[in-house]
Tab-separated table of C-alpha atoms and ligand atoms in Angstrom:
chain	number	residue	atom	x	y	z
A	1	MET	CA	-14.504	-12.931	-6.961
A	2	ALA	CA	-15.733	-9.780	-5.100
A	3	ASP	CA	-16.673	-6.325	-6.411
A	4	GLN	CA	-14.334	-3.632	-4.913
A	5	GLU	CA	-17.043	-2.477	-2.697
A	6	ALA	CA	-17.364	-6.023	-0.892
A	7	VAL	CA	-13.831	-7.140	-0.823
A	8	GLU	CA	-12.976	-6.099	2.534
A	9	ALA	CA	-15.978	-7.999	4.063
A	10	VAL	CA	-15.367	-11.001	1.954
A	11	SER	CA	-11.642	-11.333	3.213
A	12	GLU	CA	-12.733	-10.907	6.772
A	13	ILE	CA	-14.913	-13.752	6.263
A	14	LEU	CA	-12.525	-15.931	4.488
A	15	ALA	CA	-9.731	-15.136	7.173
A	16	ARG	CA	-11.783	-16.565	9.908
A	17	VAL	CA	-11.281	-20.199	8.472
A	18	ALA	CA	-7.852	-19.306	6.828
A	19	PRO	CA	-5.039	-19.114	9.533
A	20	ALA	CA	-2.412	-18.245	6.737
A	21	GLY	CA	-4.385	-15.330	5.767
A	22	VAL	CA	-5.995	-14.332	2.416
A	23	SER	CA	-4.658	-12.820	-0.696
A	24	ILE	CA	-6.654	-10.008	-2.736
A	25	GLU	CA	-5.722	-10.062	-6.222
A	26	PRO	CA	-7.250	-6.960	-7.995
A	27	ALA	CA	-8.024	-7.352	-11.730
A	28	PHE	CA	-5.614	-6.197	-14.125
A	29	GLU	CA	-4.815	-5.598	-17.565
A	30	LEU	CA	-1.440	-6.089	-19.306
A	31	ALA	CA	0.317	-3.040	-20.464
A	32	ALA	CA	3.634	-2.318	-22.373
A	33	GLU	CA	3.307	-5.389	-24.623
A	34	GLY	CA	2.558	-7.632	-21.920
A	35	LEU	CA	5.855	-6.457	-19.884
A	36	ALA	CA	3.606	-4.667	-17.138
A	37	ALA	CA	0.380	-4.652	-15.476
A	38	ARG	CA	-2.210	-2.079	-14.528
A	39	VAL	CA	-4.913	-2.459	-11.829
A	40	ILE	CA	-8.340	-2.091	-12.779
A	41	PRO	CA	-10.277	-0.734	-9.467
A	42	THR	CA	-13.395	-0.828	-11.044
A	43	ARG	CA	-13.489	-4.434	-11.852
A	44	PRO	CA	-13.972	-7.394	-9.323
A	45	ALA	CA	-11.156	-8.773	-7.379
A	46	VAL	CA	-10.328	-12.358	-6.636
A	47	VAL	CA	-10.013	-13.202	-2.710
A	48	ARG	CA	-8.256	-16.224	-2.037
A	49	ALA	CA	-8.035	-18.113	1.159
A	50	TYR	CA	-5.563	-21.292	1.720
A	51	LEU	CA	-7.123	-24.169	4.203
A	52	ALA	CA	-5.881	-27.491	5.200
A	53	PRO	CA	-6.279	-30.387	2.963
A	54	ALA	CA	-10.157	-31.259	1.934
A	55	ASP	CA	-9.889	-34.462	3.788
A	56	SER	CA	-8.720	-33.033	7.017
A	57	PRO	CA	-10.890	-32.507	9.779
A	58	GLY	CA	-12.587	-29.570	9.860
A	59	THR	CA	-12.120	-28.219	6.440
A	60	ALA	CA	-15.501	-29.333	4.859
A	61	SER	CA	-17.365	-27.440	7.563
A	62	ALA	CA	-15.101	-24.472	7.444
A	63	VAL	CA	-15.975	-24.188	3.753
A	64	GLU	CA	-19.739	-24.462	4.682
A	65	ARG	CA	-19.535	-21.878	7.210
A	66	THR	CA	-17.743	-19.608	4.960
A	67	ARG	CA	-20.519	-20.295	2.259
A	68	THR	CA	-23.184	-19.480	4.530
A	69	ALA	CA	-21.630	-15.924	5.737
A	70	LEU	CA	-21.101	-14.981	2.300
A	71	GLY	CA	-24.644	-15.846	1.706
A	72	HIS	CA	-25.637	-13.473	4.592
A	73	LEU	CA	-23.172	-11.046	3.048
A	74	GLN	CA	-24.701	-10.884	-0.285
A	75	ALA	CA	-28.254	-10.582	1.261
A	76	PHE	CA	-26.957	-7.508	3.031
A	77	GLY	CA	-27.112	-5.794	-0.354
A	78	LEU	CA	-23.550	-5.353	-1.160
A	79	ARG	CA	-22.589	-5.193	-4.837
A	80	PRO	CA	-21.967	-8.721	-6.236
A	81	ILE	CA	-19.795	-11.644	-5.119
A	82	GLY	CA	-19.296	-14.435	-7.008
A	83	ASP	CA	-19.827	-18.207	-6.143
A	84	LEU	CA	-17.368	-19.681	-3.626
A	85	GLU	CA	-15.209	-21.927	-5.377
A	86	THR	CA	-12.582	-24.557	-3.994
A	87	ARG	CA	-9.735	-26.306	-5.334
A	88	THR	CA	-7.188	-28.936	-4.014
A	89	LEU	CA	-3.591	-27.831	-4.699
A	90	ASP	CA	-0.646	-30.140	-4.330
A	91	ASP	CA	2.128	-29.344	-2.085
A	92	GLU	CA	4.366	-27.408	-4.654
A	93	ASP	CA	1.499	-25.438	-5.938
A	94	TRP	CA	0.477	-24.494	-2.293
A	95	ALA	CA	3.910	-23.005	-1.542
A	96	THR	CA	4.247	-20.816	-4.547
A	97	ALA	CA	0.577	-20.317	-5.494
A	98	TRP	CA	0.387	-16.849	-3.772
A	99	LYS	CA	3.164	-15.744	-5.925
A	100	ASP	CA	0.757	-15.952	-9.210
A	101	SER	CA	-1.112	-13.368	-7.907
A	102	PHE	CA	1.673	-10.633	-8.006
A	103	PRO	CA	2.596	-9.278	-11.398
A	104	VAL	CA	4.849	-6.835	-12.431
A	105	LEU	CA	2.972	-3.373	-12.023
A	106	ARG	CA	3.064	-0.138	-13.351
A	107	VAL	CA	2.215	2.876	-11.144
A	108	GLY	CA	2.132	6.316	-11.967
A	109	SER	CA	4.104	7.479	-15.331
A	110	ARG	CA	7.438	5.998	-13.823
A	111	PHE	CA	7.507	3.436	-11.388
A	112	VAL	CA	7.273	-0.452	-11.966
A	113	ILE	CA	7.038	-2.733	-9.125
A	114	ARG	CA	8.709	-6.038	-9.887
A	115	PRO	CA	8.104	-9.000	-7.330
A	116	THR	CA	11.702	-10.319	-7.005
A	117	TRP	CA	10.957	-13.630	-8.655
A	118	ARG	CA	9.844	-11.874	-12.142
A	119	ARG	CA	11.612	-10.472	-14.809
A	120	HIS	CA	11.128	-6.930	-16.287
A	121	ARG	CA	12.400	-5.352	-19.354
A	122	ARG	CA	13.472	-1.685	-18.409
A	123	LEU	CA	11.902	0.960	-20.770
A	124	PRO	CA	13.694	4.206	-20.882
A	125	GLY	CA	12.485	6.369	-17.981
A	126	ASP	CA	11.333	3.282	-15.638
A	127	GLU	CA	12.128	3.313	-11.839
A	128	VAL	CA	11.880	-0.397	-11.226
A	129	LEU	CA	11.582	-1.308	-7.372
A	130	ALA	CA	12.133	-4.696	-6.816
A	131	LEU	CA	10.032	-5.995	-3.882
A	132	ASP	CA	9.712	-9.276	-1.936
A	133	PRO	CA	6.106	-8.515	-0.126
A	134	GLY	CA	6.958	-11.325	2.289
A	135	VAL	CA	4.691	-10.470	5.188
A	136	ALA	CA	4.874	-6.771	5.029
A	137	PHE	CA	1.880	-4.538	3.467
A	138	GLY	CA	3.273	-2.478	0.413
A	139	THR	CA	3.095	-4.491	-2.767
A	140	GLY	CA	1.706	-1.453	-4.842
A	141	LEU	CA	-1.483	-3.537	-5.475
A	142	HIS	CA	-3.537	-1.397	-2.781
A	143	PRO	CA	-4.891	1.911	-4.143
A	144	THR	CA	-3.654	3.766	-1.104
A	145	THR	CA	0.159	2.768	-1.820
A	146	ARG	CA	-0.476	3.771	-5.392
A	147	LEU	CA	-1.760	7.023	-4.664
A	148	CYS	CA	1.441	7.706	-2.641
A	149	LEU	CA	3.753	6.821	-5.417
A	150	GLN	CA	1.805	9.126	-7.550
A	151	GLY	CA	2.436	11.796	-5.153
A	152	LEU	CA	5.974	11.042	-4.898
A	153	GLU	CA	6.197	11.634	-8.537
A	154	ALA	CA	4.435	14.661	-8.222
A	155	TRP	CA	7.033	15.806	-5.539
A	156	ALA	CA	9.762	14.710	-7.912
A	157	ASP	CA	8.450	17.105	-10.665
A	158	GLU	CA	8.111	20.043	-8.500
A	159	GLY	CA	11.541	19.595	-7.421
A	160	ARG	CA	10.666	18.776	-3.790
A	161	LEU	CA	12.537	15.399	-3.527
A	162	GLY	CA	15.718	16.442	-4.670
A	163	GLY	CA	18.226	16.477	-1.581
A	164	ALA	CA	15.054	16.141	0.890
A	165	ARG	CA	15.056	14.340	4.153
A	166	VAL	CA	11.883	12.077	4.204
A	167	LEU	CA	10.130	10.349	6.930
A	168	ASP	CA	7.949	7.434	6.123
A	169	VAL	CA	5.771	6.651	8.895
A	170	GLY	CA	4.477	2.841	8.689
A	171	CYS	CA	6.878	1.918	6.199
A	172	GLY	CA	5.540	-1.650	5.620
A	173	SER	CA	7.694	-3.301	2.693
A	174	GLY	CA	9.669	0.133	2.496
A	175	ILE	CA	7.988	0.773	-1.199
A	176	LEU	CA	7.411	4.470	-0.469
A	177	GLY	CA	10.899	5.111	0.913
A	178	ILE	CA	12.558	3.241	-1.654
A	179	GLY	CA	10.678	5.011	-4.257
A	180	ALA	CA	11.769	8.552	-2.657
A	181	VAL	CA	15.340	7.685	-2.683
A	182	ARG	CA	15.058	6.709	-6.411
A	183	LEU	CA	13.455	9.850	-7.308
A	184	GLY	CA	16.202	12.082	-5.507
A	185	ALA	CA	15.504	12.025	-1.662
A	186	ALA	CA	18.934	12.488	0.131
A	187	GLU	CA	17.863	10.606	3.117
A	188	VAL	CA	14.878	8.377	4.350
A	189	LEU	CA	14.039	7.008	7.628
A	190	GLY	CA	11.275	4.591	7.580
A	191	VAL	CA	9.579	3.492	11.138
A	192	ASP	CA	6.900	0.687	11.529
A	193	VAL	CA	5.298	-0.468	14.806
A	194	ASP	CA	5.794	-3.991	13.214
A	195	PRO	CA	9.265	-5.472	13.539
A	196	LEU	CA	8.662	-7.818	10.603
A	197	ALA	CA	7.724	-4.923	8.478
A	198	VAL	CA	11.042	-3.085	9.371
A	199	GLU	CA	13.020	-6.047	8.606
A	200	ALA	CA	11.334	-6.560	5.099
A	201	ALA	CA	11.910	-2.926	4.488
A	202	ALA	CA	15.589	-3.014	5.272
A	203	ALA	CA	16.077	-6.237	2.903
A	204	ASN	CA	14.147	-4.260	0.288
A	205	ALA	CA	16.371	-1.188	0.544
A	206	ARG	CA	19.658	-3.485	0.287
A	207	ARG	CA	18.039	-5.385	-2.657
A	208	ASN	CA	17.272	-1.935	-4.460
A	209	ARG	CA	20.687	-0.620	-3.477
A	210	VAL	CA	19.340	2.398	-1.423
A	211	ALA	CA	20.275	1.021	1.859
A	212	ARG	CA	23.038	3.811	2.264
A	213	ARG	CA	20.309	6.477	1.942
A	214	MET	CA	17.421	4.662	3.736
A	215	ARG	CA	17.196	3.100	7.375
A	216	ALA	CA	14.147	1.587	9.095
A	217	ARG	CA	13.721	0.968	12.450
A	218	THR	CA	10.838	-0.271	14.774
A	219	GLY	CA	8.911	2.331	16.301
A	220	SER	CA	6.668	5.367	15.516
A	221	ILE	CA	6.555	9.027	15.919
A	222	PRO	CA	7.859	11.332	17.462
A	223	SER	CA	10.830	9.839	15.768
A	224	GLY	CA	13.297	12.168	17.496
A	225	ALA	CA	14.938	12.604	14.018
A	226	GLY	CA	13.306	15.655	12.609
A	227	PRO	CA	12.661	18.063	11.221
A	228	PHE	CA	11.716	16.631	7.850
A	229	ASP	CA	11.181	18.047	4.371
A	230	LEU	CA	8.428	15.378	3.465
A	231	VAL	CA	6.605	12.929	5.534
A	232	LEU	CA	4.865	9.930	4.065
A	233	ALA	CA	2.067	8.280	6.062
A	234	ASN	CA	-0.005	5.785	4.678
A	235	LEU	CA	-1.672	4.792	7.676
A	236	ILE	CA	-5.420	4.481	8.170
A	237	ALA	CA	-8.001	7.572	8.730
A	238	SER	CA	-8.280	7.037	12.524
A	239	LEU	CA	-4.479	6.935	13.315
A	240	LEU	CA	-3.983	10.006	10.970
A	241	VAL	CA	-6.638	11.829	13.186
A	242	GLU	CA	-4.924	10.664	16.153
A	243	LEU	CA	-1.264	11.354	15.173
A	244	ALA	CA	-2.212	14.717	13.304
A	245	GLY	CA	-0.247	16.938	15.855
A	246	LEU	CA	2.713	14.445	15.980
A	247	LEU	CA	2.980	14.296	12.128
A	248	ARG	CA	2.908	17.999	11.939
A	249	ASP	CA	5.905	18.157	14.433
A	250	GLU	CA	7.958	16.020	12.243
A	251	LEU	CA	7.799	18.784	9.390
A	252	ARG	CA	10.021	21.666	8.937
A	253	PRO	CA	8.361	24.619	10.039
A	254	ALA	CA	7.610	27.891	7.551
A	255	GLY	CA	10.775	29.748	7.543
A	256	VAL	CA	10.890	33.658	7.507
A	257	GLY	CA	9.659	35.189	4.034
A	258	ALA	CA	8.314	32.904	1.469
A	259	VAL	CA	9.892	29.542	2.458
A	260	ALA	CA	7.083	27.252	2.856
A	261	GLY	CA	6.799	24.536	5.574
A	262	GLY	CA	7.603	20.616	4.894
A	263	ARG	CA	4.977	18.669	3.182
A	264	LEU	CA	2.993	15.525	4.382
A	265	LEU	CA	1.394	12.882	2.151
A	266	ALA	CA	-1.216	11.189	3.985
A	267	SER	CA	-3.086	8.353	2.783
A	268	GLY	CA	-5.125	5.173	3.773
A	269	ILE	CA	-8.374	7.506	3.932
A	270	PHE	CA	-11.592	5.871	2.872
A	271	GLU	CA	-13.948	8.291	1.690
A	272	ASP	CA	-16.562	8.185	4.422
A	273	ARG	CA	-13.425	9.282	7.022
A	274	GLU	CA	-12.564	12.395	4.631
A	275	ARG	CA	-14.046	15.032	6.609
A	276	ASP	CA	-12.559	13.738	10.104
A	277	VAL	CA	-9.073	13.670	8.852
A	278	ARG	CA	-9.317	17.303	7.111
A	279	GLU	CA	-10.626	18.441	10.425
A	280	ALA	CA	-7.598	17.072	12.587
A	281	PHE	CA	-5.432	18.347	9.799
A	282	GLY	CA	-6.818	21.656	10.188
A	283	ASP	CA	-6.960	21.711	13.931
A	284	ALA	CA	-2.997	20.625	13.799
A	285	GLY	CA	-2.231	23.601	11.591
A	286	LEU	CA	-1.730	21.454	8.582
A	287	GLY	CA	-2.953	23.212	5.337
A	288	VAL	CA	-4.266	20.533	2.611
A	289	VAL	CA	-3.059	21.681	-0.605
A	290	ARG	CA	-4.003	18.548	-3.009
A	291	THR	CA	-6.388	15.674	-2.748
A	292	ARG	CA	-5.861	12.490	-4.849
A	293	ARG	CA	-8.393	9.594	-5.350
A	294	GLU	CA	-8.653	6.252	-6.660
A	295	GLY	CA	-11.783	4.376	-6.252
A	296	GLU	CA	-13.017	5.023	-2.710
A	297	TRP	CA	-9.469	5.855	-1.258
A	298	LEU	CA	-8.048	9.030	-1.233
A	299	SER	CA	-4.966	10.813	-0.071
A	300	LEU	CA	-4.476	14.166	1.544
A	301	GLU	CA	-1.186	16.269	0.730
A	302	ALA	CA	-0.699	19.034	3.187
A	303	GLU	CA	1.658	21.936	4.196
A	304	ARG	CA	2.832	22.782	7.732
A	305	LEU	CA	1.499	26.014	8.132
A	306	ARG	CA	2.906	27.203	11.600
B	1	SAH	N1	4.169	2.348	3.521
B	1	SAH	C1	3.431	1.119	2.980
B	1	SAH	C2	2.783	0.456	4.110
B	1	SAH	C3	1.556	1.031	4.479
B	1	SAH	S1	0.637	-0.117	5.826
B	1	SAH	C4	2.863	1.251	1.957
B	1	SAH	O1	2.432	2.533	1.587
B	1	SAH	O2	2.369	0.438	0.853
B	1	SAH	C5	0.559	0.830	7.197
B	1	SAH	C6	1.871	0.337	7.861
B	1	SAH	O3	1.799	1.052	9.294
B	1	SAH	C7	1.870	-0.940	8.493
B	1	SAH	O4	3.028	-1.892	8.089
B	1	SAH	C8	1.693	-1.022	9.885
B	1	SAH	O5	2.438	-2.056	10.730
B	1	SAH	C9	2.228	0.393	10.299
B	1	SAH	N2	1.706	0.854	11.618
B	1	SAH	C10	0.581	0.892	11.914
B	1	SAH	N3	0.202	1.888	13.124
B	1	SAH	C11	1.338	2.462	13.005
B	1	SAH	C12	2.073	3.552	13.983
B	1	SAH	N4	1.280	4.238	14.830
B	1	SAH	N5	3.216	3.921	13.827
B	1	SAH	C13	4.094	3.534	12.818
B	1	SAH	N6	3.427	2.560	11.955
B	1	SAH	C14	2.398	2.032	12.025
């Protein structure tokens, strides 16, 4: 159990002894009569790591090292971290345990993220995205993904998505691109430097029956496929700073008269990096039109000015 502020540091410590990685399970509450869940970013999350069985060599010492490192972290003055708990899973639990941590999740006013192994009774107006997170990032559990989905809804409400060409930089599981098609985008190109993410995005696009309008390929920007009306970039602050000029170049420039330039939705910005990203965007000729926040994360929506 770790307070949101400590989650990243705790995951890092657990990951040192867990070759298969760690899972972060945010606190959630059930909504819509138990049919959906909503993440509560202010409540502590559970960070879980899977190790070799307790009687294999090295496991006991790995647990001890982890306990010590967590103790040091706590002494660092971060907000509360709960006690390290251990439990032995049998083989079957082991293979499916991680699935317990993905609820059906409601995001914004329309999106419902449904892990493929769960069921959801659709309510009127629901846009259900069926996702198999696999190894790719983009389950909807992370605040930065949710900020982007909210941004997409706003674009749809403002009439920007209908018929639009969209670029999804760092598409991960494809969650944002699939959402964009669902809300009316004519065409989405997803790019990701991780070939496994591209594979997951393509499979998820097929699963959601949007493959005709959404392609994914390995790589980054420049995409060579611009200009785009809208660009999504849920990356991290340092990459957004580095790629600001290239992101601008992917966007449709402002036209003659009152025709505005294309829009960028950039996310994955931790609050202490907000200023750097704003500055880089300003220098690149991107005018920030809106800021969205969830906890300590934020997204910036910007328009191409020149
Ligand atoms: N769009 C998804 C995933 C975001 S995670 C969502 O919103 O949930 C960020 C993704 O960017 C990762 O899949 C990572 O592999 C990819 N990535 C990292 N650096 C990149 C770069 N320079 N160009 C393109 N993709 C990149």
